[in-house]
PDB file of C-alpha atoms in Angstrom:
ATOM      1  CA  UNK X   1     188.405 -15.085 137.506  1.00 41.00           C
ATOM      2  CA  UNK X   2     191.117 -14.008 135.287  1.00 40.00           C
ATOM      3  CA  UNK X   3     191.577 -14.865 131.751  1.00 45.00           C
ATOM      4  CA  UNK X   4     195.375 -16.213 130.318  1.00 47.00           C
ATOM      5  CA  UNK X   5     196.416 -13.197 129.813  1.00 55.00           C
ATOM      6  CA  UNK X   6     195.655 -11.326 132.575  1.00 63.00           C
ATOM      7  CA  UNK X   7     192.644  -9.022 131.700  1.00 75.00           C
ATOM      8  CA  UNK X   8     189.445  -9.441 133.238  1.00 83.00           C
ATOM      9  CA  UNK X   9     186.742 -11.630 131.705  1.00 91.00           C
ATOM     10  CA  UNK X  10     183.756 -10.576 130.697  1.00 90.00           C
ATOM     11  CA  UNK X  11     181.918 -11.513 133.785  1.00 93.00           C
ATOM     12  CA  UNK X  12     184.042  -9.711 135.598  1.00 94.00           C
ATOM     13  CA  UNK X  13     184.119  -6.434 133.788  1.00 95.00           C
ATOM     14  CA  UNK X  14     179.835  -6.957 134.212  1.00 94.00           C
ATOM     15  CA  UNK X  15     180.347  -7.198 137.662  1.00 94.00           C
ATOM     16  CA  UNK X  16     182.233  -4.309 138.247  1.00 95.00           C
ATOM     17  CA  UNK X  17     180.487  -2.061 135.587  1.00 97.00           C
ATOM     18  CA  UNK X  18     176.917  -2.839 137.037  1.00 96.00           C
ATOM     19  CA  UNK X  19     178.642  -1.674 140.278  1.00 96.00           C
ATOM     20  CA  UNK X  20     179.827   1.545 138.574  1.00 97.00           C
ATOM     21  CA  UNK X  21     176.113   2.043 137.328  1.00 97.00           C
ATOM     22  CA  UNK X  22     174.760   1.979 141.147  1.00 97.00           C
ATOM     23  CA  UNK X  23     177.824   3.859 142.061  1.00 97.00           C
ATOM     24  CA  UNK X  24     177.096   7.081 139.565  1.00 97.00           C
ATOM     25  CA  UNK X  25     173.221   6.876 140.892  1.00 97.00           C
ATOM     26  CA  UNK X  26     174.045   7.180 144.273  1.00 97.00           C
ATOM     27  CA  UNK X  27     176.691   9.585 144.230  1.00 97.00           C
ATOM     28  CA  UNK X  28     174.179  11.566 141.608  1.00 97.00           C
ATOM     29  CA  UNK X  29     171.104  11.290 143.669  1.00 97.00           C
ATOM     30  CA  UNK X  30     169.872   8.960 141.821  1.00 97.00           C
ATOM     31  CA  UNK X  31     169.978   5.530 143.391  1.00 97.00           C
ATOM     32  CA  UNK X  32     166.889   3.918 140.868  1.00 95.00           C
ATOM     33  CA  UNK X  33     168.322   1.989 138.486  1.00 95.00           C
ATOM     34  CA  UNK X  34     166.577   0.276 135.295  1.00 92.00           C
ATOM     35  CA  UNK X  35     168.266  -1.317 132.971  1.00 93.00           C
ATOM     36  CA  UNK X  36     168.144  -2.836 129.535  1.00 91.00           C
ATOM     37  CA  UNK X  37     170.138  -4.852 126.923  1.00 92.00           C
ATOM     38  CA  UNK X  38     167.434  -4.839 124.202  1.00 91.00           C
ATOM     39  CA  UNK X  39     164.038  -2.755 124.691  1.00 87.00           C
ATOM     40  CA  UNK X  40     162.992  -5.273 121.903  1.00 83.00           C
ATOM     41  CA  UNK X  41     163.209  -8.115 124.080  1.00 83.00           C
ATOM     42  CA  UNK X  42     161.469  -9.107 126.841  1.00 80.00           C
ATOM     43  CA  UNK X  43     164.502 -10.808 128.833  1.00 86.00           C
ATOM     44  CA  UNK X  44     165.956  -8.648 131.889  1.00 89.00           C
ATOM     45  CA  UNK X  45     169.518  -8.661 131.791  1.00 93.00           C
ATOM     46  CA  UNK X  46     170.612 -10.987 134.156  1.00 93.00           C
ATOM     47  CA  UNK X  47     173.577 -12.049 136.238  1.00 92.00           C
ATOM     48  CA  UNK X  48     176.743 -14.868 135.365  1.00 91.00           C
ATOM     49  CA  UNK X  49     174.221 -16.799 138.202  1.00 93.00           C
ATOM     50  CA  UNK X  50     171.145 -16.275 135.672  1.00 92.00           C
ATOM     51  CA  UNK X  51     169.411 -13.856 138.248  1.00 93.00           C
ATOM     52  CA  UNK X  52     168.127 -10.798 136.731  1.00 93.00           C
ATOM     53  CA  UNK X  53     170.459  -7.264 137.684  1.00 93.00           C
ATOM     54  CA  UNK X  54     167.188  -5.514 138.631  1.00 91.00           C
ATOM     55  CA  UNK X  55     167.032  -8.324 141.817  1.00 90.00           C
ATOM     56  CA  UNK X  56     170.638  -8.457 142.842  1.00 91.00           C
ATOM     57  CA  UNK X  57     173.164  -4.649 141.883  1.00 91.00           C
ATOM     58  CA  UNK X  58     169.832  -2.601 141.401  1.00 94.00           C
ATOM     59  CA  UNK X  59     166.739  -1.685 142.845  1.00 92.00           C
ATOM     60  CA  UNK X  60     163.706   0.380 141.374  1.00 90.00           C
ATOM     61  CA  UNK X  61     161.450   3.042 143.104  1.00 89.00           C
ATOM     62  CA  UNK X  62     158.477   0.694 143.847  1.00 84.00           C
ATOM     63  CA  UNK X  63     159.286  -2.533 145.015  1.00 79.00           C
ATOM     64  CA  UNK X  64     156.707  -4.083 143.805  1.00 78.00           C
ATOM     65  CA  UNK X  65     156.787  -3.153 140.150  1.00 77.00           C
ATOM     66  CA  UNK X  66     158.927  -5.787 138.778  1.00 80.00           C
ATOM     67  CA  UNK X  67     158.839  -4.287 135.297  1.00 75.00           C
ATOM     68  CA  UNK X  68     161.935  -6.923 134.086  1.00 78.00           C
ATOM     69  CA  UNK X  69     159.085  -9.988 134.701  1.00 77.00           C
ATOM     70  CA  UNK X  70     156.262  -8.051 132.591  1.00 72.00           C
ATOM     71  CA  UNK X  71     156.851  -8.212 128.852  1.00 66.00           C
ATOM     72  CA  UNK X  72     154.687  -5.532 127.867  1.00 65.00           C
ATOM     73  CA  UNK X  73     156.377  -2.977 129.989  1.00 67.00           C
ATOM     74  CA  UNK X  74     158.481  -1.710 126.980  1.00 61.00           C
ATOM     75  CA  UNK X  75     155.477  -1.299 124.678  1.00 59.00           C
ATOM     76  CA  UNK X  76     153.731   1.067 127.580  1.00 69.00           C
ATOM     77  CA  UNK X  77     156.316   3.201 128.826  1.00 75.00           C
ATOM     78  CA  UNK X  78     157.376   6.350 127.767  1.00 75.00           C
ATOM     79  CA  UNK X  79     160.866   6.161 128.904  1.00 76.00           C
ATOM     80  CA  UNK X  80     161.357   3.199 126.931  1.00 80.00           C
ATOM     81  CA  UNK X  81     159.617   4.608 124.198  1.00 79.00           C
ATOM     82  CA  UNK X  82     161.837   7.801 124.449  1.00 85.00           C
ATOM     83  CA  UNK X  83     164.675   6.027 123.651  1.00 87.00           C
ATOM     84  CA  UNK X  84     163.105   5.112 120.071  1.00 85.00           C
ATOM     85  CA  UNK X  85     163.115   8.744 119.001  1.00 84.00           C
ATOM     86  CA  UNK X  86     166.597  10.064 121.264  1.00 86.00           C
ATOM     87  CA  UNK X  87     169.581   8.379 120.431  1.00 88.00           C
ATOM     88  CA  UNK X  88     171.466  10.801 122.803  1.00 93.00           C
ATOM     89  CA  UNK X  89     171.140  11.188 126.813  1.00 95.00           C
ATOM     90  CA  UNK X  90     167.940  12.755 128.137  1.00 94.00           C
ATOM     91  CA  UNK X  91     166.836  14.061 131.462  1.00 95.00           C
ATOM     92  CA  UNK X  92     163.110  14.226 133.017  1.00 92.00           C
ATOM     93  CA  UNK X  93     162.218  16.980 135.292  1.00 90.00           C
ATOM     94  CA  UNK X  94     159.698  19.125 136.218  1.00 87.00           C
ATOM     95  CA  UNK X  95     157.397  17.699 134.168  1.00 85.00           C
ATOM     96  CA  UNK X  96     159.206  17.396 130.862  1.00 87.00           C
ATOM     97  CA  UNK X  97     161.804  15.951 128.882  1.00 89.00           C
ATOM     98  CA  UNK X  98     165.292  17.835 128.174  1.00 91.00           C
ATOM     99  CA  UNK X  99     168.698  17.256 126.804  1.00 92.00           C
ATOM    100  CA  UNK X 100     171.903  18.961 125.322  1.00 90.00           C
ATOM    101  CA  UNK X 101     170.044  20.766 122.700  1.00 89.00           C
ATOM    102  CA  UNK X 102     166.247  21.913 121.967  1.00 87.00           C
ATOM    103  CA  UNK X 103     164.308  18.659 120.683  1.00 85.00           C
ATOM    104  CA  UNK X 104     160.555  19.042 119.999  1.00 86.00           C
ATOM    105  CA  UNK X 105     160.370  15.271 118.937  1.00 82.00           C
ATOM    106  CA  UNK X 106     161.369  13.675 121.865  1.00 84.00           C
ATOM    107  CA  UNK X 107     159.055  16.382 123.775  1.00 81.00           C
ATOM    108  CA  UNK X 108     156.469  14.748 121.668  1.00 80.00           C
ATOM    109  CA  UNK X 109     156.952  11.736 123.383  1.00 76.00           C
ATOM    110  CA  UNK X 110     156.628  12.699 126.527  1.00 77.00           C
ATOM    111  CA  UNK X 111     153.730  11.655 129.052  1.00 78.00           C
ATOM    112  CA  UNK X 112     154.193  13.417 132.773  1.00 74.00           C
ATOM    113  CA  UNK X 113     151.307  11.295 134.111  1.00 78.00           C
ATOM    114  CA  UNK X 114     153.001   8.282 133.668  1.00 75.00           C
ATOM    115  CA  UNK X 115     156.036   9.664 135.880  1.00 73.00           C
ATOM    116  CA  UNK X 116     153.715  10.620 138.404  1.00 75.00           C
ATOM    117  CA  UNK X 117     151.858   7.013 138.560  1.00 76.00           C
ATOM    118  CA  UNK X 118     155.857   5.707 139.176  1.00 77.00           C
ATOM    119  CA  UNK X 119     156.749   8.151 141.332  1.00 86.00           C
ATOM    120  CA  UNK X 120     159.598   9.629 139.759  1.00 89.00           C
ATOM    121  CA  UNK X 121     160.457  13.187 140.163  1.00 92.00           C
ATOM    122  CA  UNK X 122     163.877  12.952 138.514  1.00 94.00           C
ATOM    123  CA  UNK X 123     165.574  10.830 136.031  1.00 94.00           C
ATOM    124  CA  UNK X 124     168.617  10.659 133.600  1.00 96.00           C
ATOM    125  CA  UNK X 125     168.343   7.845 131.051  1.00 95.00           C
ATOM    126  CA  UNK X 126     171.036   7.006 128.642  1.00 96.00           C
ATOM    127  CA  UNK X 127     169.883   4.889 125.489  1.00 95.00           C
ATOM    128  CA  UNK X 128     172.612   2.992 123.434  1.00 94.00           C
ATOM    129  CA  UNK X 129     171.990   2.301 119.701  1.00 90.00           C
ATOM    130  CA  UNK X 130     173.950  -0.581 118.792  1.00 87.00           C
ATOM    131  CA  UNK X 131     175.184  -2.351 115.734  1.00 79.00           C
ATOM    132  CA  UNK X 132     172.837  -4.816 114.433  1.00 74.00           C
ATOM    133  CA  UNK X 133     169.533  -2.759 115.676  1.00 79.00           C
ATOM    134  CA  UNK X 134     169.205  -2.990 119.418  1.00 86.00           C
ATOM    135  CA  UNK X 135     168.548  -0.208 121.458  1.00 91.00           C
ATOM    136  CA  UNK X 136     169.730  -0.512 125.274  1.00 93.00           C
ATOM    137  CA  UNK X 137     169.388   1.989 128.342  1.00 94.00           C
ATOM    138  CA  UNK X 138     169.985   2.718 131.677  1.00 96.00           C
ATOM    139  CA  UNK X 139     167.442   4.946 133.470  1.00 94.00           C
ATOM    140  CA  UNK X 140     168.854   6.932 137.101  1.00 96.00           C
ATOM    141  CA  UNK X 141     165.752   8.090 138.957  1.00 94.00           C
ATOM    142  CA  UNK X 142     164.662   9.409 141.973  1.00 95.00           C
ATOM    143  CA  UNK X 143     161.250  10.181 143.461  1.00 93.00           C
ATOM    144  CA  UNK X 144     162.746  12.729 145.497  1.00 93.00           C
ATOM    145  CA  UNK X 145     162.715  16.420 144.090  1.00 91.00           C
ATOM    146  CA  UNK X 146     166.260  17.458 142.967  1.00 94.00           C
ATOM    147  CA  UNK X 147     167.500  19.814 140.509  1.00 95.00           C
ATOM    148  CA  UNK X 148     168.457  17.323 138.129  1.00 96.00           C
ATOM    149  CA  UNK X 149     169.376  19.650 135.179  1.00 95.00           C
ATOM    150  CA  UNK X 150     172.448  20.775 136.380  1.00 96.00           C
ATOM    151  CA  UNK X 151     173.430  16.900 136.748  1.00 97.00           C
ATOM    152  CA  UNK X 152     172.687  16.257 133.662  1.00 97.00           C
ATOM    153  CA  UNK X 153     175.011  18.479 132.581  1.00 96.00           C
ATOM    154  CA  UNK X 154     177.825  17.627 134.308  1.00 96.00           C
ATOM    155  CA  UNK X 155     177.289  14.189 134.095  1.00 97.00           C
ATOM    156  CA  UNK X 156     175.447  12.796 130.835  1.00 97.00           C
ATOM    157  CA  UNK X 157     178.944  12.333 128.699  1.00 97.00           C
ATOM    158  CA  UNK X 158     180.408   9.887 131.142  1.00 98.00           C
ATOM    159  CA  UNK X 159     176.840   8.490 132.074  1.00 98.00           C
ATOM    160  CA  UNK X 160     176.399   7.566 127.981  1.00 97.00           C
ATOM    161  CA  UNK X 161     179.962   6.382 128.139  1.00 97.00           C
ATOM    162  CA  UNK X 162     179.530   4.053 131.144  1.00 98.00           C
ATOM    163  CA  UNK X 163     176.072   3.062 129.526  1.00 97.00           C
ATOM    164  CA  UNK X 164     177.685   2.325 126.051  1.00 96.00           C
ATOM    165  CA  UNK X 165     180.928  -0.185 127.746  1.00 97.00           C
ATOM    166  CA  UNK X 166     177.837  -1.838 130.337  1.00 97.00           C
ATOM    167  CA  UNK X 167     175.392  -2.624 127.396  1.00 96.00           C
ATOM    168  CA  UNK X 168     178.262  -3.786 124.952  1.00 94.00           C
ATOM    169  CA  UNK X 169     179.819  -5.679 127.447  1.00 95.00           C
ATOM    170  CA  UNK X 170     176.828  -7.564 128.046  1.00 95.00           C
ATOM    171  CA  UNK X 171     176.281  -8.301 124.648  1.00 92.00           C
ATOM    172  CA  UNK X 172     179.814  -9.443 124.279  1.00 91.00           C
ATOM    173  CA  UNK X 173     179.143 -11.981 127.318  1.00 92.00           C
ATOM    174  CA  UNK X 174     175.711 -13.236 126.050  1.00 88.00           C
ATOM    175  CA  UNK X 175     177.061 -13.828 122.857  1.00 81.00           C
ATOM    176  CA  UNK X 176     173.683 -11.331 121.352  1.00 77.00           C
ATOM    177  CA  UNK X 177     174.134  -9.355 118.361  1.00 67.00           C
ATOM    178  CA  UNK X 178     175.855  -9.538 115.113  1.00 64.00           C
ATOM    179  CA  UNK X 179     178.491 -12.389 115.392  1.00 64.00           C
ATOM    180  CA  UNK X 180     182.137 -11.391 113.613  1.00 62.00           C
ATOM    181  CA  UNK X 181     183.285  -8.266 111.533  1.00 68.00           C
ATOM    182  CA  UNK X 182     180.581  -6.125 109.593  1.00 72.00           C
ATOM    183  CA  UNK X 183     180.209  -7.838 105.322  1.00 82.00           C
ATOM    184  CA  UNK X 184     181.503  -5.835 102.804  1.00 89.00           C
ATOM    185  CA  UNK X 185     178.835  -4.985 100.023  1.00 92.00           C
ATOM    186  CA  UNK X 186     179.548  -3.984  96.594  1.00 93.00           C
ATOM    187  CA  UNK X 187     178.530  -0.527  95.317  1.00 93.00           C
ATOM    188  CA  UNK X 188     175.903  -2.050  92.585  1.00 94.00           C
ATOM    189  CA  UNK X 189     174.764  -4.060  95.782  1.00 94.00           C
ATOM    190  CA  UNK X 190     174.364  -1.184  97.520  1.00 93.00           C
ATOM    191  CA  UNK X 191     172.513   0.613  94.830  1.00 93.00           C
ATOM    192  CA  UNK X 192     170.014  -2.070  94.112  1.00 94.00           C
ATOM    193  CA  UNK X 193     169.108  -2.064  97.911  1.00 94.00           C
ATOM    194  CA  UNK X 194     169.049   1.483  98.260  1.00 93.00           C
ATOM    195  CA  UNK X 195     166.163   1.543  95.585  1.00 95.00           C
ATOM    196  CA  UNK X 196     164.538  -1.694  96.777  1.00 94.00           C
ATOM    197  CA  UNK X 197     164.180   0.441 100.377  1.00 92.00           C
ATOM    198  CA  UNK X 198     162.901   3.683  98.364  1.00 92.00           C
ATOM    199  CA  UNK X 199     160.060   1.144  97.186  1.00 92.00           C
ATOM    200  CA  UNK X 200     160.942   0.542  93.801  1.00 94.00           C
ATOM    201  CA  UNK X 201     160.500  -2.644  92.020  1.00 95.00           C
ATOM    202  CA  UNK X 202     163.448  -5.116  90.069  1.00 95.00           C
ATOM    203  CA  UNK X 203     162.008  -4.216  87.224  1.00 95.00           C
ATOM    204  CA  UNK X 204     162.105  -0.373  87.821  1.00 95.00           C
ATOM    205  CA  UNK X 205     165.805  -0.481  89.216  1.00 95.00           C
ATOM    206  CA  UNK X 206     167.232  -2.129  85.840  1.00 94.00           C
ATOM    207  CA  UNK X 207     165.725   0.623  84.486  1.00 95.00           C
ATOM    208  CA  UNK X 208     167.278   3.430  86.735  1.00 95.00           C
ATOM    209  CA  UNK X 209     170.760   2.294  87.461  1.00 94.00           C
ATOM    210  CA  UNK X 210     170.823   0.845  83.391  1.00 93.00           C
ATOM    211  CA  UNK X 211     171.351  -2.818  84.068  1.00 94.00           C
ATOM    212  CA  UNK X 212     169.579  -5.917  83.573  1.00 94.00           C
ATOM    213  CA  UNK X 213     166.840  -7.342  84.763  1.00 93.00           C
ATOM    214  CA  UNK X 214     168.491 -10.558  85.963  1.00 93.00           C
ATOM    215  CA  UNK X 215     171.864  -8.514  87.161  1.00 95.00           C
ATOM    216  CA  UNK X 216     169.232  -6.680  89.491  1.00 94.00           C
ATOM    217  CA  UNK X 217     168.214  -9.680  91.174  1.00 94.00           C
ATOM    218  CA  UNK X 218     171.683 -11.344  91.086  1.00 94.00           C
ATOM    219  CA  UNK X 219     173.306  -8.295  93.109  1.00 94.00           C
ATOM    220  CA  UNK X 220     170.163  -8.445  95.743  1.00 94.00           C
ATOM    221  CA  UNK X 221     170.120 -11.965  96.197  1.00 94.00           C
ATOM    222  CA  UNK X 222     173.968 -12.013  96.916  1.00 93.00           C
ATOM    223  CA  UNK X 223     173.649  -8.946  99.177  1.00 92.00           C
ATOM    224  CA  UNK X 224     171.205 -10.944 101.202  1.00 91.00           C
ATOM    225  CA  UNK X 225     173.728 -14.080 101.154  1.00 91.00           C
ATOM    226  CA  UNK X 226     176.336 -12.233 102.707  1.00 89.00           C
ATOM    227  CA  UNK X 227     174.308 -10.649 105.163  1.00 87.00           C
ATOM    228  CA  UNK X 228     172.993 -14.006 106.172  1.00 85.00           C
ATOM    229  CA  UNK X 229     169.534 -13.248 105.864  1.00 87.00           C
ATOM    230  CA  UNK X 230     166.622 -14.591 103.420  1.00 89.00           C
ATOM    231  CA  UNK X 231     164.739 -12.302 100.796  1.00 90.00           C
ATOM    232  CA  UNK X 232     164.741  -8.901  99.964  1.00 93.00           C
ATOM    233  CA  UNK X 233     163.169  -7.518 103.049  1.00 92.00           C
ATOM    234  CA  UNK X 234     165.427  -8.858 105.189  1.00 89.00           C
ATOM    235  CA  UNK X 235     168.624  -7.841 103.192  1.00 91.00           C
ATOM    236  CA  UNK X 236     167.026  -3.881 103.451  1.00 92.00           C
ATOM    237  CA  UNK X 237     166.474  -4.039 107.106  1.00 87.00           C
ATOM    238  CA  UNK X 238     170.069  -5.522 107.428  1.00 85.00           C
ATOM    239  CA  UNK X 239     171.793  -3.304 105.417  1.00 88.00           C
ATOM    240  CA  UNK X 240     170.398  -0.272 106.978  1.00 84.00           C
ATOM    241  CA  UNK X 241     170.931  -1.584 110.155  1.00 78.00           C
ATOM    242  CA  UNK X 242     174.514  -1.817 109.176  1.00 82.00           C
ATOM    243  CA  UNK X 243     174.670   1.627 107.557  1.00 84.00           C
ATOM    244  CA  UNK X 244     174.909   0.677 104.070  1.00 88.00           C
ATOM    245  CA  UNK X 245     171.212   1.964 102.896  1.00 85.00           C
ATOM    246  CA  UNK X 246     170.851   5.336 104.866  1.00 72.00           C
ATOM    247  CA  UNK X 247     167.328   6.760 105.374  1.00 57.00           C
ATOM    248  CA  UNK X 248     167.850   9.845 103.275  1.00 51.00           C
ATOM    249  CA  UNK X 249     169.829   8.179 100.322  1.00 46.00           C
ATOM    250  CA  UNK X 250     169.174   6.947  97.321  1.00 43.00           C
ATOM    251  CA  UNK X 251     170.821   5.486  93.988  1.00 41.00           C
TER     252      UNK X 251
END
């Protein structure tokens, strides 16, 4: 179906990027595909026909582990997990995990046993950080041995690319995730949160950015109105979500 003026609709653009995603792990060696919107939510990504992608465009290494039915799959796997600490493409091979550049962390997180219980000897995953707090992916594996490095590579621009338009897509068409343009917050709203999230108290902030009391708690409680959230808690978590309160600010 076409919309009125002549571009693709979302369901269409799904279709034929969850094509390009089996495409790009075939022609890769690659042909396992896992995929998610939101590792913080147990719902597979599913179809315009409500059938989950992982039983109709893609297919995983063991048939039998339907890992889009068990809800507790994120919370155990290390390639999920991975894609808390690496916000960047990442390969698996030979027993560990590698990308562009040296990154101890995301070594860290690594667990080679688990790869060997799913038989995989190769994978390429591609985690998407999106606005509002989700994290999607798409994992390419194999369990056949291939020198996936090289692959990488060559191919882990376009795979983030082609991971980044599938997951936002999908979003778009499921109506998840922040709805309209990002708020605008003042910069004394942005100040009082920024010292809220370093742990400080109203009382404290007055005190530090030399206003009062009352002003503190005015500027906090209208940040958290326009962010359409309740409380102070909320308002942090949404504003750094957004980029307003950055993890190595303050004031």
């Amino acid at each position: 179906m076409m919309t009125s003026d002549h571009h693709p609709s979302l369901e269409d653009q799904l279709d034929l990027l969850a094509r390009e995603v089996r495409d790009a792990g075939v022609e890769m060696g690659l042909p396992y595909i896992a995929v998610s919107a939101d590792i913080g939510s147990p719902e597979p990504m599913f179809d315009r026909d409500g059938r989950p992608f992982a039983e109709t465009f893609f297919r995983w290494i063991d048939p039998e582990l339907e890992y889009w039915k068990d809800r507790a799959f994120a919370l155990r796997s290390t390639l999920v997990h991975s894609t808390r600490t690496c916000a960047e493409p990442f390969y698996f091979a030979d027993g560990r995990l590698g990308s562009w550049r040296p990154n101890p962390v995301l070594q860290a997180a690594n667990d080679p046993e688990e790869y060997t219980d799913a038989r995989i000897r190769a994978a390429i995953v591609s985690p998407v950080h999106l606005p509002g707090g989700a994290i999607g992916a798409v994992v390419w594996a194999t369990d056949k041995e291939i020198d996936v490095e090289p692959v990488f590579h060559r191919e882990a621009e376009y795979l983030y690319a082609l991971t980044l338009k599938f997951v936002a897509t999908y979003h778009d068409a499921r109506a998840i995730g922040p709805k309209g343009p990002a708020v605008h917050l003042t910069r004394r709203e942005i100040q009082c949160l920024k010292w809220a999230a370093a742990g400080k108290t109203d009382a404290e902030i007055a005190t530090i950015i030399d206003i009062s009391l009352p002003t503190v708690r005015f500027h906090i409680t209208n940040a958290a109105r326009k962010l359409g959230v309740a409380g102070k808690a909320q308002a942090i978590h949404r504003a750094t979500t957004l980029g307003y309160v950055g993890g190595r600010e303050s004031g």
